[in-house]
PDB file of C-alpha atoms in Angstrom:
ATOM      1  CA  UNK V1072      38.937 -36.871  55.050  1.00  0.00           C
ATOM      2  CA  UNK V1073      39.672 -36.078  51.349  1.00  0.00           C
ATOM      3  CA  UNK V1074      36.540 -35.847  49.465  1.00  0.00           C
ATOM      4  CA  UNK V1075      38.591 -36.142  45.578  1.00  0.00           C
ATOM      5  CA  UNK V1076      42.413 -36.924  46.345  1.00  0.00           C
ATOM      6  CA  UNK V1077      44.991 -36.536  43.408  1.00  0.00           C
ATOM      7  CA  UNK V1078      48.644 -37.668  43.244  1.00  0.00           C
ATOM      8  CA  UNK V1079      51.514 -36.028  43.112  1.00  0.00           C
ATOM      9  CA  UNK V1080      50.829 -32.355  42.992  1.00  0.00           C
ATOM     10  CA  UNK V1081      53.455 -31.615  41.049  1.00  0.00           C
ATOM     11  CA  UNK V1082      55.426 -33.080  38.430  1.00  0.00           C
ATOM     12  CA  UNK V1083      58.146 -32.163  36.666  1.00  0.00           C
ATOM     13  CA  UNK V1084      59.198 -34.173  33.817  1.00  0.00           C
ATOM     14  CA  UNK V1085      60.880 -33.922  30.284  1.00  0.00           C
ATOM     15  CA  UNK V1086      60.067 -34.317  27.406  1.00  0.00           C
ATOM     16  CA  UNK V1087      59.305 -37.091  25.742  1.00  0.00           C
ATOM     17  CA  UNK V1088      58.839 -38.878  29.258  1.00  0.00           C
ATOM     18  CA  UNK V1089      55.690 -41.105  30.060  1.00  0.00           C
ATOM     19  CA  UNK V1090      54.320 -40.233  33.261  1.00  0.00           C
ATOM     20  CA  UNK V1091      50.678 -40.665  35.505  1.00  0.00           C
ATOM     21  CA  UNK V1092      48.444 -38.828  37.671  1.00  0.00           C
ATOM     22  CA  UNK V1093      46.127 -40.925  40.136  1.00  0.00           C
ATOM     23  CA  UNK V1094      42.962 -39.806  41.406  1.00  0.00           C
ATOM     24  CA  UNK V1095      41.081 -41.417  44.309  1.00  0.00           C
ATOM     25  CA  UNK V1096      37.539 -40.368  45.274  1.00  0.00           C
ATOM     26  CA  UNK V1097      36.068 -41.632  48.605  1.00  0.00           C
ATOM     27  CA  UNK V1098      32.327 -39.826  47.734  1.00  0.00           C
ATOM     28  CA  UNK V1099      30.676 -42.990  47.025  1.00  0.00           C
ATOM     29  CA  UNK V1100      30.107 -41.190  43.275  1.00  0.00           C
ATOM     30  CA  UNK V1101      29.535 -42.883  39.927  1.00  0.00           C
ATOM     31  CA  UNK V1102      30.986 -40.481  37.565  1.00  0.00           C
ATOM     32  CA  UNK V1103      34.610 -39.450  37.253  1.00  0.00           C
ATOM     33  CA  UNK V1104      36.466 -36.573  35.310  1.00  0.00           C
ATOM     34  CA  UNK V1105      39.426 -35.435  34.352  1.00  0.00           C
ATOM     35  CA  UNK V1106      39.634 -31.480  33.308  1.00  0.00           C
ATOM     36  CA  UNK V1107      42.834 -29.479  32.008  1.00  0.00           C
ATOM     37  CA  UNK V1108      43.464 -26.474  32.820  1.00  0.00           C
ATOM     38  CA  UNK V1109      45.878 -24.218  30.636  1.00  0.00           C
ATOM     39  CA  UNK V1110      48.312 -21.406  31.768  1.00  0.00           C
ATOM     40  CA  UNK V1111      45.860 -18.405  30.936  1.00  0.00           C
ATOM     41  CA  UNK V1112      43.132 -20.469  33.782  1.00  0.00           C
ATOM     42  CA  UNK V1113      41.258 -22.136  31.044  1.00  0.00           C
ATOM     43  CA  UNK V1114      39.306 -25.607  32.105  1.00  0.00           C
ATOM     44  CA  UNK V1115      38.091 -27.871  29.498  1.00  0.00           C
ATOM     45  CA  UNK V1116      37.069 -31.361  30.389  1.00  0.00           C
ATOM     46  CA  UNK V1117      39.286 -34.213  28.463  1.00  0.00           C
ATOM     47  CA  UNK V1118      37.456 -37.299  29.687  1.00  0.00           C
ATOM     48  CA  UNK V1119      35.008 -38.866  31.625  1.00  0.00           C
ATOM     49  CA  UNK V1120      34.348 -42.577  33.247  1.00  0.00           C
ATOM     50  CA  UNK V1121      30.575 -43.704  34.440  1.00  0.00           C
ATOM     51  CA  UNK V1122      31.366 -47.185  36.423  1.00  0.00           C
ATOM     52  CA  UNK V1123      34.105 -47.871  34.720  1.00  0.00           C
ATOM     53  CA  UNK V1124      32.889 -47.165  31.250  1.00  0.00           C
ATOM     54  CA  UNK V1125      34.550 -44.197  29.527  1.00  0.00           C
ATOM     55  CA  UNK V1126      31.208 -41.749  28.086  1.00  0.00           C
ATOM     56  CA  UNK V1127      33.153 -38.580  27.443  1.00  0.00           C
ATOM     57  CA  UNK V1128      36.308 -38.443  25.080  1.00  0.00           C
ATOM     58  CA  UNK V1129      37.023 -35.015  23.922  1.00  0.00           C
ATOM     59  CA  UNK V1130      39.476 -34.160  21.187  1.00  0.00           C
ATOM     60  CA  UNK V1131      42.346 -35.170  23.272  1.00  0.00           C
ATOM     61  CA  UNK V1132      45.209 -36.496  21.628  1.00  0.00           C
ATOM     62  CA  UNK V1133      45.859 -40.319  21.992  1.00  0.00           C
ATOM     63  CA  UNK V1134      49.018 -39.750  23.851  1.00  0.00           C
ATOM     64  CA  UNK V1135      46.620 -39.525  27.040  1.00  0.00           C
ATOM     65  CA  UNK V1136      44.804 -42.312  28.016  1.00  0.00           C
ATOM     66  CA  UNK V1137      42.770 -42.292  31.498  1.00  0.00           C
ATOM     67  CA  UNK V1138      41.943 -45.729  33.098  1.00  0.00           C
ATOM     68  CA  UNK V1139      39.480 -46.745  35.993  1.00  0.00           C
ATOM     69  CA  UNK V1140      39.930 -49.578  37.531  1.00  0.00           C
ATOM     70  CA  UNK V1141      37.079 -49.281  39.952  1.00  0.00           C
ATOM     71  CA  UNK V1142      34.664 -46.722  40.254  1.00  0.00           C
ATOM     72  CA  UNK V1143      36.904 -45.212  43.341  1.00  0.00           C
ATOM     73  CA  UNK V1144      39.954 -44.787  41.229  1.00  0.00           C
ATOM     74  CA  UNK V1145      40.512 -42.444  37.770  1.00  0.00           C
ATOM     75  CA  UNK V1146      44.116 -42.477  36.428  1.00  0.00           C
ATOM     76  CA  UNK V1147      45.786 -40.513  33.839  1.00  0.00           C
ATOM     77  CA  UNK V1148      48.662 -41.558  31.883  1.00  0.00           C
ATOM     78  CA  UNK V1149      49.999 -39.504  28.749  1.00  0.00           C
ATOM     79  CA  UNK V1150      53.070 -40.951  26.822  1.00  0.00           C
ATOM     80  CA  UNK V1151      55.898 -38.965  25.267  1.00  0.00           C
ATOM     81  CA  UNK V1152      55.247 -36.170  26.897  1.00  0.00           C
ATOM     82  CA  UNK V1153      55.595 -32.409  24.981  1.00  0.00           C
ATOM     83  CA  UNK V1154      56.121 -29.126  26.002  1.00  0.00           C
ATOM     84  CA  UNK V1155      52.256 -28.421  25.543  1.00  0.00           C
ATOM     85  CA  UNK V1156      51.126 -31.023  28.200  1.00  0.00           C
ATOM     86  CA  UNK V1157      52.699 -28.166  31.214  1.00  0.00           C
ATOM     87  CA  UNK V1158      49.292 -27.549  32.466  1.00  0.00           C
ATOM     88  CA  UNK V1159      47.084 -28.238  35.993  1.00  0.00           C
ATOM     89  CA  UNK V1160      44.826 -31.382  35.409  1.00  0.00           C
ATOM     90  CA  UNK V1161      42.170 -31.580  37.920  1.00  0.00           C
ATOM     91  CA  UNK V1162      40.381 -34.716  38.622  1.00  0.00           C
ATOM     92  CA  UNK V1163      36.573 -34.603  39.442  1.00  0.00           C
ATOM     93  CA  UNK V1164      33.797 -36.470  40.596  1.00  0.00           C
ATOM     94  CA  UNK V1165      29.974 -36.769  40.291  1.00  0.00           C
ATOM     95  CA  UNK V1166      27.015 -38.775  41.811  1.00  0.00           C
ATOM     96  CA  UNK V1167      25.730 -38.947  38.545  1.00  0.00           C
ATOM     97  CA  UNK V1168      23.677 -37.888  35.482  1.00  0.00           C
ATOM     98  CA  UNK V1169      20.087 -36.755  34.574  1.00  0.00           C
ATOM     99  CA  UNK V1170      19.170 -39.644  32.604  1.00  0.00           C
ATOM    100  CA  UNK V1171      20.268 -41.717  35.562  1.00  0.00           C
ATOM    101  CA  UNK V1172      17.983 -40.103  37.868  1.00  0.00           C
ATOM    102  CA  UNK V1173      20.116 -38.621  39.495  1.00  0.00           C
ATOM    103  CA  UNK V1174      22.078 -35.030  39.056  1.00  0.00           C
ATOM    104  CA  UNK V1175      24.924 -33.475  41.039  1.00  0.00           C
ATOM    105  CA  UNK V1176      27.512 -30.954  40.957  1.00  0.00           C
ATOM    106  CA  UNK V1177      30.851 -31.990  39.976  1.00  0.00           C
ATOM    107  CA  UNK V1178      33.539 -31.851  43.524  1.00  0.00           C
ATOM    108  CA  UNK V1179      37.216 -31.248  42.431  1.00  0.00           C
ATOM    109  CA  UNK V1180      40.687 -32.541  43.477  1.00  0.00           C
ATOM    110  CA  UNK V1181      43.152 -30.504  44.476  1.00  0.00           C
ATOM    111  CA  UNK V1182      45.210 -30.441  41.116  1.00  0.00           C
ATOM    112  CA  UNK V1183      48.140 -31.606  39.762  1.00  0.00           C
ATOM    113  CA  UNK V1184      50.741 -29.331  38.242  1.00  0.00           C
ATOM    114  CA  UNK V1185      52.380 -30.770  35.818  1.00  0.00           C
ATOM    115  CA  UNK V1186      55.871 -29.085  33.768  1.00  0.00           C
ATOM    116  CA  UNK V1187      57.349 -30.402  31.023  1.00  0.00           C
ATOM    117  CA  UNK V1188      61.051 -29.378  30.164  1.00  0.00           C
TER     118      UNK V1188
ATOM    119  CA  UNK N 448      27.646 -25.134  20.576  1.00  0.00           C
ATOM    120  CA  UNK N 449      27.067 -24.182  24.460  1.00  0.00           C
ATOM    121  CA  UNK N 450      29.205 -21.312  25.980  1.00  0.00           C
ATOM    122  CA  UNK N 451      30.231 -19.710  28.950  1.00  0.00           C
ATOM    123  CA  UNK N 452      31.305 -15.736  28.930  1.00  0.00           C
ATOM    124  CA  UNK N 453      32.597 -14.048  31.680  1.00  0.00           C
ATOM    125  CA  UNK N 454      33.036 -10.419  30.482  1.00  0.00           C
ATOM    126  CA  UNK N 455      35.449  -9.224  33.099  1.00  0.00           C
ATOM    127  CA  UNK N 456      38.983 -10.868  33.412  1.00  0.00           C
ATOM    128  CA  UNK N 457      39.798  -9.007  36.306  1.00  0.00           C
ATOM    129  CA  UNK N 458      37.979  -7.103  38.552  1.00  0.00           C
ATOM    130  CA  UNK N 459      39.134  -5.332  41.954  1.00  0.00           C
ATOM    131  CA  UNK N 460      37.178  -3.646  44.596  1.00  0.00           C
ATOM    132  CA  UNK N 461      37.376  -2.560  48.197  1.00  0.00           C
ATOM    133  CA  UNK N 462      37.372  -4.071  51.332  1.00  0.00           C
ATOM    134  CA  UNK N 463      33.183  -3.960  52.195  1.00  0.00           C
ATOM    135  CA  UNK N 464      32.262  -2.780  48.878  1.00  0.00           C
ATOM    136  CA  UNK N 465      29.675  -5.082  47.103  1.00  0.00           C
ATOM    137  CA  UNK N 466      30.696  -7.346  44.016  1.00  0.00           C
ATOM    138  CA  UNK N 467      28.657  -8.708  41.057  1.00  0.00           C
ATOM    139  CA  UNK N 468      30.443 -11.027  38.736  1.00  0.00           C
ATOM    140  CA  UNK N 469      28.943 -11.620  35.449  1.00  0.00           C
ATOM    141  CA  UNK N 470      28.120 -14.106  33.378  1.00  0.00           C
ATOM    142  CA  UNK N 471      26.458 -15.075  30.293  1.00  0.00           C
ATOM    143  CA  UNK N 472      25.912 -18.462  28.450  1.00  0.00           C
ATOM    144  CA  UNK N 473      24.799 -19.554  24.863  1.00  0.00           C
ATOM    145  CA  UNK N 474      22.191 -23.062  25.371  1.00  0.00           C
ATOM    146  CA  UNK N 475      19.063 -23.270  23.790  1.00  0.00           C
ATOM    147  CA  UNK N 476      17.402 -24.545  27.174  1.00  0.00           C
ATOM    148  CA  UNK N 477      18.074 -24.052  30.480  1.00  0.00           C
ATOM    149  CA  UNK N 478      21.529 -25.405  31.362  1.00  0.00           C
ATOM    150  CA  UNK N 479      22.298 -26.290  35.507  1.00  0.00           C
ATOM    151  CA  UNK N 480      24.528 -23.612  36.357  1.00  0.00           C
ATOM    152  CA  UNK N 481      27.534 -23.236  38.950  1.00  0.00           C
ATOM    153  CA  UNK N 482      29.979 -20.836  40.273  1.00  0.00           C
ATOM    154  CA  UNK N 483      32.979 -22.178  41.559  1.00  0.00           C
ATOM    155  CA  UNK N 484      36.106 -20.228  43.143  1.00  0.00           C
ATOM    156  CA  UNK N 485      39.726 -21.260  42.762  1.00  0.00           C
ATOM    157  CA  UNK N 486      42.025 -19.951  45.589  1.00  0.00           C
ATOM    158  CA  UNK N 487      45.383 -19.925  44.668  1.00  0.00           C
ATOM    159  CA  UNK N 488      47.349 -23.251  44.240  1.00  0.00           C
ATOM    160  CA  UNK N 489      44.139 -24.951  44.739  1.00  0.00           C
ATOM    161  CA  UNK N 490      41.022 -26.873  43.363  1.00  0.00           C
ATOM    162  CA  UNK N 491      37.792 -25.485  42.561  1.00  0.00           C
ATOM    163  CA  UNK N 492      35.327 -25.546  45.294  1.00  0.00           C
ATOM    164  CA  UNK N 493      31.870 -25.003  44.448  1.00  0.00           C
ATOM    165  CA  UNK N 494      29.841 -21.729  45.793  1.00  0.00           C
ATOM    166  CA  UNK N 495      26.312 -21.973  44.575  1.00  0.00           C
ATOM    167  CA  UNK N 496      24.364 -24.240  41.824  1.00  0.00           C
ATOM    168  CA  UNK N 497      20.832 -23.761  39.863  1.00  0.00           C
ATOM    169  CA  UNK N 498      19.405 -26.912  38.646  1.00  0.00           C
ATOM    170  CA  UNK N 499      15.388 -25.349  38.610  1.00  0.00           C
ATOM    171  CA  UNK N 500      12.980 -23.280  40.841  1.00  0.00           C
ATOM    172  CA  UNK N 501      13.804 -20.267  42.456  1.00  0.00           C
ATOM    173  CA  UNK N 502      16.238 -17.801  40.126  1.00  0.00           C
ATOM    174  CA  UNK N 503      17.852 -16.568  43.386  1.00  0.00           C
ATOM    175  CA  UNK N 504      19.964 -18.974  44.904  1.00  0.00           C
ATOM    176  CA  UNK N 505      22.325 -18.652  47.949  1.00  0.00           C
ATOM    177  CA  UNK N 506      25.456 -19.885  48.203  1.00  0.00           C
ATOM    178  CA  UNK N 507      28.271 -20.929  50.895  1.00  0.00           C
ATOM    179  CA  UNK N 508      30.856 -17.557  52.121  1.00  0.00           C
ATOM    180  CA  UNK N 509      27.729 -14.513  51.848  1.00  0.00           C
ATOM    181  CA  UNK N 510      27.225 -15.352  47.927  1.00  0.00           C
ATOM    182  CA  UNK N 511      24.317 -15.047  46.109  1.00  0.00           C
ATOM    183  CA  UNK N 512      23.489 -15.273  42.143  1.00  0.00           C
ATOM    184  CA  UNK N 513      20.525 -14.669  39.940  1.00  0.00           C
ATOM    185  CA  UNK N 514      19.563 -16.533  36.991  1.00  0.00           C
ATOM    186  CA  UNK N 515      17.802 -14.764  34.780  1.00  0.00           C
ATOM    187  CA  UNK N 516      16.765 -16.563  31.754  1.00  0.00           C
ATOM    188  CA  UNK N 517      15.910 -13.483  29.746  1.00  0.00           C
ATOM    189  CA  UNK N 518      19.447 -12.365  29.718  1.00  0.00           C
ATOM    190  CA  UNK N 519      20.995 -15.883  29.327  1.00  0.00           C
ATOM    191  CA  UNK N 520      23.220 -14.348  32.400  1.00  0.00           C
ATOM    192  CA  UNK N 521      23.881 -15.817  36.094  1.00  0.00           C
ATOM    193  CA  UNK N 522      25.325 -12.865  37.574  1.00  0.00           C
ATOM    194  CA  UNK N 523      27.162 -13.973  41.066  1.00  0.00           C
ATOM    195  CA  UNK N 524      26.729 -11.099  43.797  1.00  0.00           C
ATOM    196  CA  UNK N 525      28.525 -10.776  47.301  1.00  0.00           C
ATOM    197  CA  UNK N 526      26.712  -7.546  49.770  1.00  0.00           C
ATOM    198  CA  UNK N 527      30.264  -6.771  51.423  1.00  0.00           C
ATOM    199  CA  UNK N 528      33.466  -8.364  49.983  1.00  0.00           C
ATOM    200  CA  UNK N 529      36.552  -9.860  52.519  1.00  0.00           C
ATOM    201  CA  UNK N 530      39.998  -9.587  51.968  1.00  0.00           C
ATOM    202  CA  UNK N 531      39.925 -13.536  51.998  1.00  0.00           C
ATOM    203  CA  UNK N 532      37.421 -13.221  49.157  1.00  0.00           C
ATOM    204  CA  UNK N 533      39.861 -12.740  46.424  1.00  0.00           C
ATOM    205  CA  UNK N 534      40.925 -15.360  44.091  1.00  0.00           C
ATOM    206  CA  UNK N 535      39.612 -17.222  40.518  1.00  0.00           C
ATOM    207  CA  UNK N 536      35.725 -17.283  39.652  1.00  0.00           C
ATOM    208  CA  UNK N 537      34.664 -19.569  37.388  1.00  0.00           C
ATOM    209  CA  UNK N 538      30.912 -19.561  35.878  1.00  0.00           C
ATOM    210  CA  UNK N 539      30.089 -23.289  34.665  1.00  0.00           C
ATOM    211  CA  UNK N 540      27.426 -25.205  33.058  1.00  0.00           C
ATOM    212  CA  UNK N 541      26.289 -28.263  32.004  1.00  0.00           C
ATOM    213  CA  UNK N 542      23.479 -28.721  29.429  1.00  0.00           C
ATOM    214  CA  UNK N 543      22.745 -31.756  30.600  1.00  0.00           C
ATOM    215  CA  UNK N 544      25.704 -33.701  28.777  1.00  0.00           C
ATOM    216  CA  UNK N 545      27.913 -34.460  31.463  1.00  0.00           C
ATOM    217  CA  UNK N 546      30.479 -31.899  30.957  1.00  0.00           C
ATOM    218  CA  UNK N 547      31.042 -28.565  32.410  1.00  0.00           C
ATOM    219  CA  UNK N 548      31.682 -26.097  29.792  1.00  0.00           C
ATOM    220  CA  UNK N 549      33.931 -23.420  32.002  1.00  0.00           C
ATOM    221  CA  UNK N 550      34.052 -19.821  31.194  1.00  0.00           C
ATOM    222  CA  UNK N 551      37.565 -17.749  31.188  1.00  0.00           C
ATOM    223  CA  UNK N 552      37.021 -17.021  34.435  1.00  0.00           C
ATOM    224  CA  UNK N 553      37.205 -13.746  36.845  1.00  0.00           C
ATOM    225  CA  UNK N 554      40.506 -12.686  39.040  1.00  0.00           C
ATOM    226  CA  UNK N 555      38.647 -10.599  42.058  1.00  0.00           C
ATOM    227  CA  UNK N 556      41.308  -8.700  44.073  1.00  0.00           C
ATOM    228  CA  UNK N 557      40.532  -7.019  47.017  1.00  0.00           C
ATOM    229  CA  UNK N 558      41.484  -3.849  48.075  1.00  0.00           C
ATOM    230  CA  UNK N 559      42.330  -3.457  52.377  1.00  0.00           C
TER     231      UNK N 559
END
């Protein structure tokens, strides 16, 4: 029973190439993420979807936009992919935030490793 | 502008030997705090978390880690370290704004 599930694992792709990662979260959770994480092991969060509603956009360039069609579901798609993208991108989910009532700790998919030639 | 340092990059001990990973943040308040490991080829799974109360918390796998607001540090401690013990740590937190801020995170290796 995957908690945060994330398809495929890896992808390799060239450039210039538009490609997406799905995420699927069977948690029950509100609050969705997606989170980059560079070749030196550095994680920074690029987006994040409460019910559907984007709240966090970080200075992510437009090539990459995320969509959620339900609150289950957080996709990733990035056009014309450059040599930059090669990273892992981790999808994550929440039950939700402080002002909601409610605070959790963030549960993490697997990763997907994505290589752009 | 909240951060997240973790001083060492790598660190490597013995087999048994104890282990204290550090980490320091820059927040104004008291963030929620996290330590997460990352096994290789895999996702983060979370160890231990401080929203409030108690500055020692327990964690899954032995861990422990203090927050001590004095020292802006959350210092992540382990009595006797297992070969299956090494991989990435990752000090987190969240001030509250819905986004982990991650530091550069610790490669633990462990000596047999």
């Amino acid at each position: 029973d995957t908690a945060v599930s994330q398809t495929p694992k890896y992808l390799v792709t060239q450039m210039g190439n538009d490609k997406s990662i799905k995420c699927e979260q069977n948690l029950g959770h509100d609050t969705m993420y997606w989170y980059k994480q560079d070749s030196k092991k550095f994680l920074k969060i690029m987006f994040s979807y409460n019910n559907k509603e984007l709240i966090i956009n970080e200075t992510v360039p437009n090539r990459f936009s995320p969509k959620s069609p339900d609150k289950a579901h957080l996709n990733l798609h990035i056009n014309s992919l450059e040599l930059g993208d090669s990273a892992v991108y981790f999808c994550a989910s929440s039950q939700g935030r402080l002002w909601q009532g409610v605070f959790d700790e963030q549960y993490f998919g697997p990763g997907t490793r994505l290589t752009v030639t | 502008a909240q951060s997240v340092t973790q001083p060492d990059i790598h660190i490597t001990v013995s087999e048994g030997a104890s282990l204290e990973l550090r980490c320091n943040y820059s927040y104004g308040a008291t963030p929620y705090l996290f330590w997460y490991v990352q096994s290789p080829g895999q996702g983060l799974q979370l160890l231990l978390k401080y929203f409030s109360g108690d500055t020692l918390v327990q964690g899954i796998k032995g861990f422990e880690a203090e927050f001590k607001r004095s020292q802006s540090s959350f210092n992540l401690r382990k009595p006797s370290v297992h070969w299956s013990d090494a991989a990435e740590y990752f000090c987190a937190v969240d001030a509250d704004t819905g986004k982990l801020i991650f530091g550069q995170g610790t490669t633990l290796q462990v000596k047999p």
